[in-house]
XYZ file of N, CA, C and O in Angstrom:
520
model
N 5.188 59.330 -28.311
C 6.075 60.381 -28.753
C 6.318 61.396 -27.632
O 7.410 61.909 -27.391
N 4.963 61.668 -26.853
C 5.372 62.924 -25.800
C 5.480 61.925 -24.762
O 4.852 60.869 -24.829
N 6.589 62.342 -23.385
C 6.948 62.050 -22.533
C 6.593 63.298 -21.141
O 6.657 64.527 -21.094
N 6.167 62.098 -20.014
C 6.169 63.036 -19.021
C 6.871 62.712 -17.535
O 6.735 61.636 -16.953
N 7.576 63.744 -17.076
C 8.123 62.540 -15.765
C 8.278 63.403 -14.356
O 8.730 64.512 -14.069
N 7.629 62.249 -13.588
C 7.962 62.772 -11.861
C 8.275 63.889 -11.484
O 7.613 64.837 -11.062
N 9.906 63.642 -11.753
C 11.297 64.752 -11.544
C 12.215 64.166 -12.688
O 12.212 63.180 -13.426
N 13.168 65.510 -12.410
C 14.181 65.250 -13.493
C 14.790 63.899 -13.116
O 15.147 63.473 -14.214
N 15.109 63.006 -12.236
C 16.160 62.076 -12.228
C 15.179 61.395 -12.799
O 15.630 61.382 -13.945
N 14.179 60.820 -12.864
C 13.275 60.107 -13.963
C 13.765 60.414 -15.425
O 14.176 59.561 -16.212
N 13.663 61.687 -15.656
C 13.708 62.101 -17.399
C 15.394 61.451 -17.430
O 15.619 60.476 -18.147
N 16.332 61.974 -16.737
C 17.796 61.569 -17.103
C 17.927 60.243 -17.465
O 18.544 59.735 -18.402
N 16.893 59.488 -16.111
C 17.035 57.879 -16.445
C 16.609 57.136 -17.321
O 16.853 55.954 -17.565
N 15.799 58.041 -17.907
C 15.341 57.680 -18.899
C 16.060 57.841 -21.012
O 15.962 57.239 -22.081
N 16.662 58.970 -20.465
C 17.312 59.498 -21.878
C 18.210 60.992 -21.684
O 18.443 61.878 -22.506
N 18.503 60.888 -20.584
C 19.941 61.996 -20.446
C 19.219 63.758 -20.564
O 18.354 64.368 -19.936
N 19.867 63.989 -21.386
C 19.397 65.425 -21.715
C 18.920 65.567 -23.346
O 18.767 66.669 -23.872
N 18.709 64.276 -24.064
C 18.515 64.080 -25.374
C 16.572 63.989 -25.260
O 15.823 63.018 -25.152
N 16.229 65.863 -25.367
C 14.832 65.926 -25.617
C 14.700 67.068 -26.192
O 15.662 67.835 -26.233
N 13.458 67.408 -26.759
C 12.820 69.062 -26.777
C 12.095 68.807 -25.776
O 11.886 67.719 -25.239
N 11.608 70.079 -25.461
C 11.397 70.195 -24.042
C 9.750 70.604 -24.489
O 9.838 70.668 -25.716
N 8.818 70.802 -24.256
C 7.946 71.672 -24.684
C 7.270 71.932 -23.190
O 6.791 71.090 -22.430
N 7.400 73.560 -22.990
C 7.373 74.134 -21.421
C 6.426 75.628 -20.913
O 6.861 76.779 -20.874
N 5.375 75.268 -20.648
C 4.799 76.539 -20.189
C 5.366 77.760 -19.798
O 6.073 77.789 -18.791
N 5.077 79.136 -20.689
C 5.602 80.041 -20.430
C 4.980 80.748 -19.164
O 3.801 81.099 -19.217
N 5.730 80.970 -18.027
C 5.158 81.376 -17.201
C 5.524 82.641 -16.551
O 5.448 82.815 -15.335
N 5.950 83.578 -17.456
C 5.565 84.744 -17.226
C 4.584 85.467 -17.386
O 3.602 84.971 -17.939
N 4.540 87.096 -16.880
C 3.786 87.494 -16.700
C 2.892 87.810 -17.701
O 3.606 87.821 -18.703
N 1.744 88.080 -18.053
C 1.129 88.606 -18.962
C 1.749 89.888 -19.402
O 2.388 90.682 -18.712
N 1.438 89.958 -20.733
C 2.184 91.866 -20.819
C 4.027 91.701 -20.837
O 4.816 92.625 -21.032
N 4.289 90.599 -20.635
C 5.837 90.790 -20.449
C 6.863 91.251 -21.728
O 6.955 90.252 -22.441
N 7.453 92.057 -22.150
C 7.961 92.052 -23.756
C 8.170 90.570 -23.730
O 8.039 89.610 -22.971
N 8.723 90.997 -25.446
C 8.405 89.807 -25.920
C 10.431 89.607 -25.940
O 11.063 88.551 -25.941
N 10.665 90.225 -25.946
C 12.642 90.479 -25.746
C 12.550 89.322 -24.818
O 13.022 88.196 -24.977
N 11.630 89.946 -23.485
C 12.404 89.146 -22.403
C 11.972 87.494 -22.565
O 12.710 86.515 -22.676
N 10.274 87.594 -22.530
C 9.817 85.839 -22.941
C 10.962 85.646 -23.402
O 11.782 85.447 -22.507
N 11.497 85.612 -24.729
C 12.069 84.967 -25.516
C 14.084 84.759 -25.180
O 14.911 84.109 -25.819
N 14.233 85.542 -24.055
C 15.535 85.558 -23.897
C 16.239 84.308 -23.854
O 15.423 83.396 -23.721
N 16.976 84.049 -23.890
C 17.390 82.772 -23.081
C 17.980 82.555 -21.468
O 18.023 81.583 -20.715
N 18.334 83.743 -21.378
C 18.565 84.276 -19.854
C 16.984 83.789 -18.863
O 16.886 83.251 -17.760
N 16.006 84.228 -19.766
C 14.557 84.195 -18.814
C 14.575 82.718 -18.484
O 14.714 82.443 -17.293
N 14.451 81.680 -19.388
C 14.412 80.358 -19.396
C 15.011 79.255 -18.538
O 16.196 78.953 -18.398
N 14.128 78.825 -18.098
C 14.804 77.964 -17.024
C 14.482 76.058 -17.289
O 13.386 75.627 -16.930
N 15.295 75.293 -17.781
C 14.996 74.303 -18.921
C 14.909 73.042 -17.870
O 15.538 72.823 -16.835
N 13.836 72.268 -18.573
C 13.720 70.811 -17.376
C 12.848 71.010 -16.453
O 12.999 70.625 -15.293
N 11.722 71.710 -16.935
C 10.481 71.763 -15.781
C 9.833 70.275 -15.436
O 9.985 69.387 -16.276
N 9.214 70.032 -14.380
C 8.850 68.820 -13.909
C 7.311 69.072 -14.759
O 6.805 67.952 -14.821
N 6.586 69.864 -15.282
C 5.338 69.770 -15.634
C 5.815 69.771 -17.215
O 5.300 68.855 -17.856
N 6.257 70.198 -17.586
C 7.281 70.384 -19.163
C 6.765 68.457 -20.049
O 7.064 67.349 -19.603
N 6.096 68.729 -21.113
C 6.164 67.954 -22.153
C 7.255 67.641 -22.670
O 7.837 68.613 -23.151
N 8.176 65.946 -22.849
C 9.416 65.975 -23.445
C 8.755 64.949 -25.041
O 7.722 64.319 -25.268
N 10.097 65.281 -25.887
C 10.036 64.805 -27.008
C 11.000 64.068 -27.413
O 11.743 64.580 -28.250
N 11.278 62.738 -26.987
C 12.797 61.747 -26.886
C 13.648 62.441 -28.284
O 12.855 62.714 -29.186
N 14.902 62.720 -28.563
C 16.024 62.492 -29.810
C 15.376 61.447 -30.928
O 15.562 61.601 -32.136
N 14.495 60.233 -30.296
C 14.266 59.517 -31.379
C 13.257 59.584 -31.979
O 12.899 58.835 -32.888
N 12.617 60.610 -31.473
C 11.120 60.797 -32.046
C 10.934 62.346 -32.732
O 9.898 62.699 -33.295
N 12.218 63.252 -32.564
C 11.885 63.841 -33.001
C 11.537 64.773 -34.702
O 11.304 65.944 -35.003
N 11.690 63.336 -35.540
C 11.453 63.431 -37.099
C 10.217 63.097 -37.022
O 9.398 63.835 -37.570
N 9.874 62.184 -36.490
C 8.137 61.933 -35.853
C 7.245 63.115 -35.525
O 6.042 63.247 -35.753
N 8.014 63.862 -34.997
C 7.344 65.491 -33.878
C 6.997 66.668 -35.097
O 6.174 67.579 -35.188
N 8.093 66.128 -35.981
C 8.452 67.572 -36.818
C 7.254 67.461 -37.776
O 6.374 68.308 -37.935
N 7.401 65.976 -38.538
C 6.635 65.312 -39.459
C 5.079 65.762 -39.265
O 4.500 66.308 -40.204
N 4.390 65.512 -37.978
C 3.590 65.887 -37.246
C 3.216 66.817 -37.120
O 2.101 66.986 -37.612
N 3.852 67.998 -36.415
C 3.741 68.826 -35.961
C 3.728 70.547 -36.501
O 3.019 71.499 -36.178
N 5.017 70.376 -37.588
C 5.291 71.699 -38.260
C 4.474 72.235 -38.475
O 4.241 73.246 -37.812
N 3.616 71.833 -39.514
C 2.215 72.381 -39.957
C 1.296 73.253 -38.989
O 0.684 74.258 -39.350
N 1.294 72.730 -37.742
C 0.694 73.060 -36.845
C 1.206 74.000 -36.154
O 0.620 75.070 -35.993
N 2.453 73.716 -35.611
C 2.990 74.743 -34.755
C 3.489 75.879 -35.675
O 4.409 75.405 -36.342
N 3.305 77.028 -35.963
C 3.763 77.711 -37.036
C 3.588 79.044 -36.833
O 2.632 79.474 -36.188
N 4.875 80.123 -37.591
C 4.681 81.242 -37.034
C 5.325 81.237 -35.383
O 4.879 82.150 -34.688
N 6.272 80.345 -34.741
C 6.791 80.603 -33.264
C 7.586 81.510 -33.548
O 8.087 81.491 -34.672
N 7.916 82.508 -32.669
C 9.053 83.846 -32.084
C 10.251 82.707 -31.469
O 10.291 81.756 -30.689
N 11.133 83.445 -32.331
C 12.791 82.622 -31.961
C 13.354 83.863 -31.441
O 12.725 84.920 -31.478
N 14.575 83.747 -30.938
C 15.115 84.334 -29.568
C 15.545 85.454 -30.548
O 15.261 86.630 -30.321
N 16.077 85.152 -31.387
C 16.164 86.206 -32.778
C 15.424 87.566 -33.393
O 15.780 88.449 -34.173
N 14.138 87.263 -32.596
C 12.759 88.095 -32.858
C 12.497 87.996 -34.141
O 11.883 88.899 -34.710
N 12.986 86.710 -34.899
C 11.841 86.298 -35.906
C 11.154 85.101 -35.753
O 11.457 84.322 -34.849
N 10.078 84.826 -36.705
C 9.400 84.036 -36.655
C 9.116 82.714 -37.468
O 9.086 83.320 -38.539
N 8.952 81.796 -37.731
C 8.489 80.888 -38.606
C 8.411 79.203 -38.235
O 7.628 79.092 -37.292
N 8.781 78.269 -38.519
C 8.374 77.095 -38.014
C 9.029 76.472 -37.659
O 10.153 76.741 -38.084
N 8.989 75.089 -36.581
C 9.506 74.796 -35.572
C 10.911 74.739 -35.847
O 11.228 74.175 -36.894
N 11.871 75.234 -35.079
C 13.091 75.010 -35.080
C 13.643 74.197 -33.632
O 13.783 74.489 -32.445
N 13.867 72.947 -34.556
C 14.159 71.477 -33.117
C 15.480 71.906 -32.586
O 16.153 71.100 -31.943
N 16.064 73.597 -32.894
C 17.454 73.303 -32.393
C 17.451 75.081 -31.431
O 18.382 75.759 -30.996
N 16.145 75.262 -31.430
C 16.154 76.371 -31.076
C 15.095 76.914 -29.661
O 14.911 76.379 -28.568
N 14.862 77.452 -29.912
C 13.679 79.043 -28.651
C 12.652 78.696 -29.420
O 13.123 78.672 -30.557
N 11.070 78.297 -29.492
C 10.545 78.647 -30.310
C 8.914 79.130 -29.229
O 8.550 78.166 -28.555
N 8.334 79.956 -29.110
C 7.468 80.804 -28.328
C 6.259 80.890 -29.321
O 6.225 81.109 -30.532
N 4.998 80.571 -28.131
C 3.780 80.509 -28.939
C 2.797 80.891 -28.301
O 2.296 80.128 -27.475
N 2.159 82.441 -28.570
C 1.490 83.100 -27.553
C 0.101 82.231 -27.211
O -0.203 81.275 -27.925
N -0.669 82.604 -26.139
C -1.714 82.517 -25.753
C -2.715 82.066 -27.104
O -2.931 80.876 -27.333
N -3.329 83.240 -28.016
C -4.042 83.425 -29.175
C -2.988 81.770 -29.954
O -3.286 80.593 -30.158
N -2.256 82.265 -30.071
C -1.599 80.897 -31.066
C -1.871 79.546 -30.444
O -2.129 78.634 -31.229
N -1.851 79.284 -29.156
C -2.099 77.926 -28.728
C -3.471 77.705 -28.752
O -3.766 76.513 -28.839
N -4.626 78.677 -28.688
C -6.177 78.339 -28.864
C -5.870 77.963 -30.025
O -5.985 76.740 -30.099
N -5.451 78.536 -31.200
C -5.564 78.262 -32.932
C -4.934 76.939 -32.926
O -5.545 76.062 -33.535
N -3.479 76.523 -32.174
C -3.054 75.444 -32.438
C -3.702 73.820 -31.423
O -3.539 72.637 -31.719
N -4.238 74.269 -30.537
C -5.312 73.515 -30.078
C -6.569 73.088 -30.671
O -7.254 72.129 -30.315
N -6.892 74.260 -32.023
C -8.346 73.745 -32.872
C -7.553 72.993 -34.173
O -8.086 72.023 -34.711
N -6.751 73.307 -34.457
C -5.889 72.589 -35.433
C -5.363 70.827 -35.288
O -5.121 69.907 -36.069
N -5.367 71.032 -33.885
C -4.961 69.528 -33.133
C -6.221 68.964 -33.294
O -6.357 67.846 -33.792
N -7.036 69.560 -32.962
C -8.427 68.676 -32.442
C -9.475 68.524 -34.159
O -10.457 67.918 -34.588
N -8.671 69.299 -34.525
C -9.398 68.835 -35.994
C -8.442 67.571 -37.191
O -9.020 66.852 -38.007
N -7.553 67.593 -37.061
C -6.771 67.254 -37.215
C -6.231 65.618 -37.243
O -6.014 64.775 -38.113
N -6.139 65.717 -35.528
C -5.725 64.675 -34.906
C -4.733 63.799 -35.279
O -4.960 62.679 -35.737
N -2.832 64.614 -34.967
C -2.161 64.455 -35.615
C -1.473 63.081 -34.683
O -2.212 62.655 -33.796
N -0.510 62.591 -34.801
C 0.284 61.246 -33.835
C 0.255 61.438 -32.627
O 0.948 62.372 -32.224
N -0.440 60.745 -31.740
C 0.261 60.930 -30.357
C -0.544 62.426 -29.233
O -0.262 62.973 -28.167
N -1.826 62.574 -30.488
C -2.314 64.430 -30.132
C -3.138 64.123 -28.841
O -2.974 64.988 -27.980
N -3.805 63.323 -28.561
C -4.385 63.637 -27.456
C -3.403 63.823 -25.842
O -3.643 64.557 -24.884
N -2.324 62.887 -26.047
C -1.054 63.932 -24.708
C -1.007 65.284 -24.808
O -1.428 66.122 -24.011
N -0.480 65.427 -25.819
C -0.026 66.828 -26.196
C -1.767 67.918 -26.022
O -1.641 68.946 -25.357
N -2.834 67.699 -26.459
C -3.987 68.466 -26.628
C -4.379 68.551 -25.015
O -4.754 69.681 -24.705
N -4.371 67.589 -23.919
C -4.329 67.675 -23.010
C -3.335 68.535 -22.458
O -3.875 69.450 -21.836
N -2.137 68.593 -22.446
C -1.345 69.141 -22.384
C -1.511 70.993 -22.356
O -1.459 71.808 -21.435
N -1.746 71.132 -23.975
C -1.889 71.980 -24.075
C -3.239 72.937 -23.585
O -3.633 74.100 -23.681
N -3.562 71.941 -23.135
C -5.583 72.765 -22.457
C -4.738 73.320 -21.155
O -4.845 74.481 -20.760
N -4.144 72.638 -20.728
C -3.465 73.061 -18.950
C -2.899 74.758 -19.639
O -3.210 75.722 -18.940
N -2.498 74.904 -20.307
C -1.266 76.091 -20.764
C -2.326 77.652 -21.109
O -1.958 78.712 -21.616
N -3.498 77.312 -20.681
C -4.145 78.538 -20.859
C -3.989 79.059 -19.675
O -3.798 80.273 -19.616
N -4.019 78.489 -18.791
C -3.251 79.347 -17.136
C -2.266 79.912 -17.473
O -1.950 80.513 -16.446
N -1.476 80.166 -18.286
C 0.177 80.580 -18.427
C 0.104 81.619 -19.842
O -0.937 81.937 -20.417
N 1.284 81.978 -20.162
C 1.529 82.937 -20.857
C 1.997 82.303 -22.280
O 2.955 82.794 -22.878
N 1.199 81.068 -22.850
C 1.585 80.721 -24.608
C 2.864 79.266 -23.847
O 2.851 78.852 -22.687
N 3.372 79.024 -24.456
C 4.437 77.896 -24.600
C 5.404 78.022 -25.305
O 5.440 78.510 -26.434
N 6.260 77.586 -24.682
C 7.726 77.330 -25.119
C 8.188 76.046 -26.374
O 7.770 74.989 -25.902
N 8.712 75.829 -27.427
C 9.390 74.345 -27.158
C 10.914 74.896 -27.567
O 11.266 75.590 -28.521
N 11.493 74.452 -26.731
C 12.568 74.119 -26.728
C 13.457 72.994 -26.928
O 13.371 71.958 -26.269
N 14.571 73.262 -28.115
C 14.983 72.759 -28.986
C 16.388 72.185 -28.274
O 17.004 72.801 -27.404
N 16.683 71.177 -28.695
C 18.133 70.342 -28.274
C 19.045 71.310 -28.455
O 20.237 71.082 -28.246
């Protein structure tokens, strides 16, 4: 279900621009939360960035909602995953959603739980929505 690649001409060759992206926030600590969440801040198609193919993503949701929950949309509200949107998940939320994974052990979790252990260097996670 999660995908990871090289560089972008890998991901294209593989499936175009048809992904969620799921992408370390790497701003600063302390940064408002306006700006994290802008879409201006965002810069989409990171080479370290978790992808989620178009065809998997009823698979992701199925999976995942439960878990990922409560994300900040660009909107400055909050609630659960939106595959078409901004969805931001602080620091504190990815420890909770990392013990949730590991208790859990939902499709495909040990990419993603790996994944997500790297993202404590950074400022929470992104996923970003088609």
């Amino acid at each position: 279900m999660f995908h990871s690649f090289k560089n972008q001409e890998e991901r294209r060759a593989f499936g175009g621009s048809a992904f969620i992206e799921l992408q370390y926030c790497k701003m600063n600590i302390g940064a408002p939360e306006k700006k994290i969440i802008s879409v201006n801040s965002l810069n989409h198609w990171q080479d370290d960035s978790l992808y989620v193919f178009i065809d998997d993503i009823d698979d992701f949701y199925n999976n995942y909602s439960s878990i990922f929950t409560d994300g900040l949309y660009n909107n400055m509200q909050h609630g659960e995953i939106d595959v078409f949107a901004v969805n931001y998940y602080t620091p504190l939320q990815i420890t909770e959603i990392i013990k949730n994974i590991e208790s859990t052990h939902p499709a495909d979790y040990s990419v993603l739980l790996n994944w997500l252990k790297c993202s404590i260097a950074y400022n929470g996670v992104y996923i970003l929505g088609i």
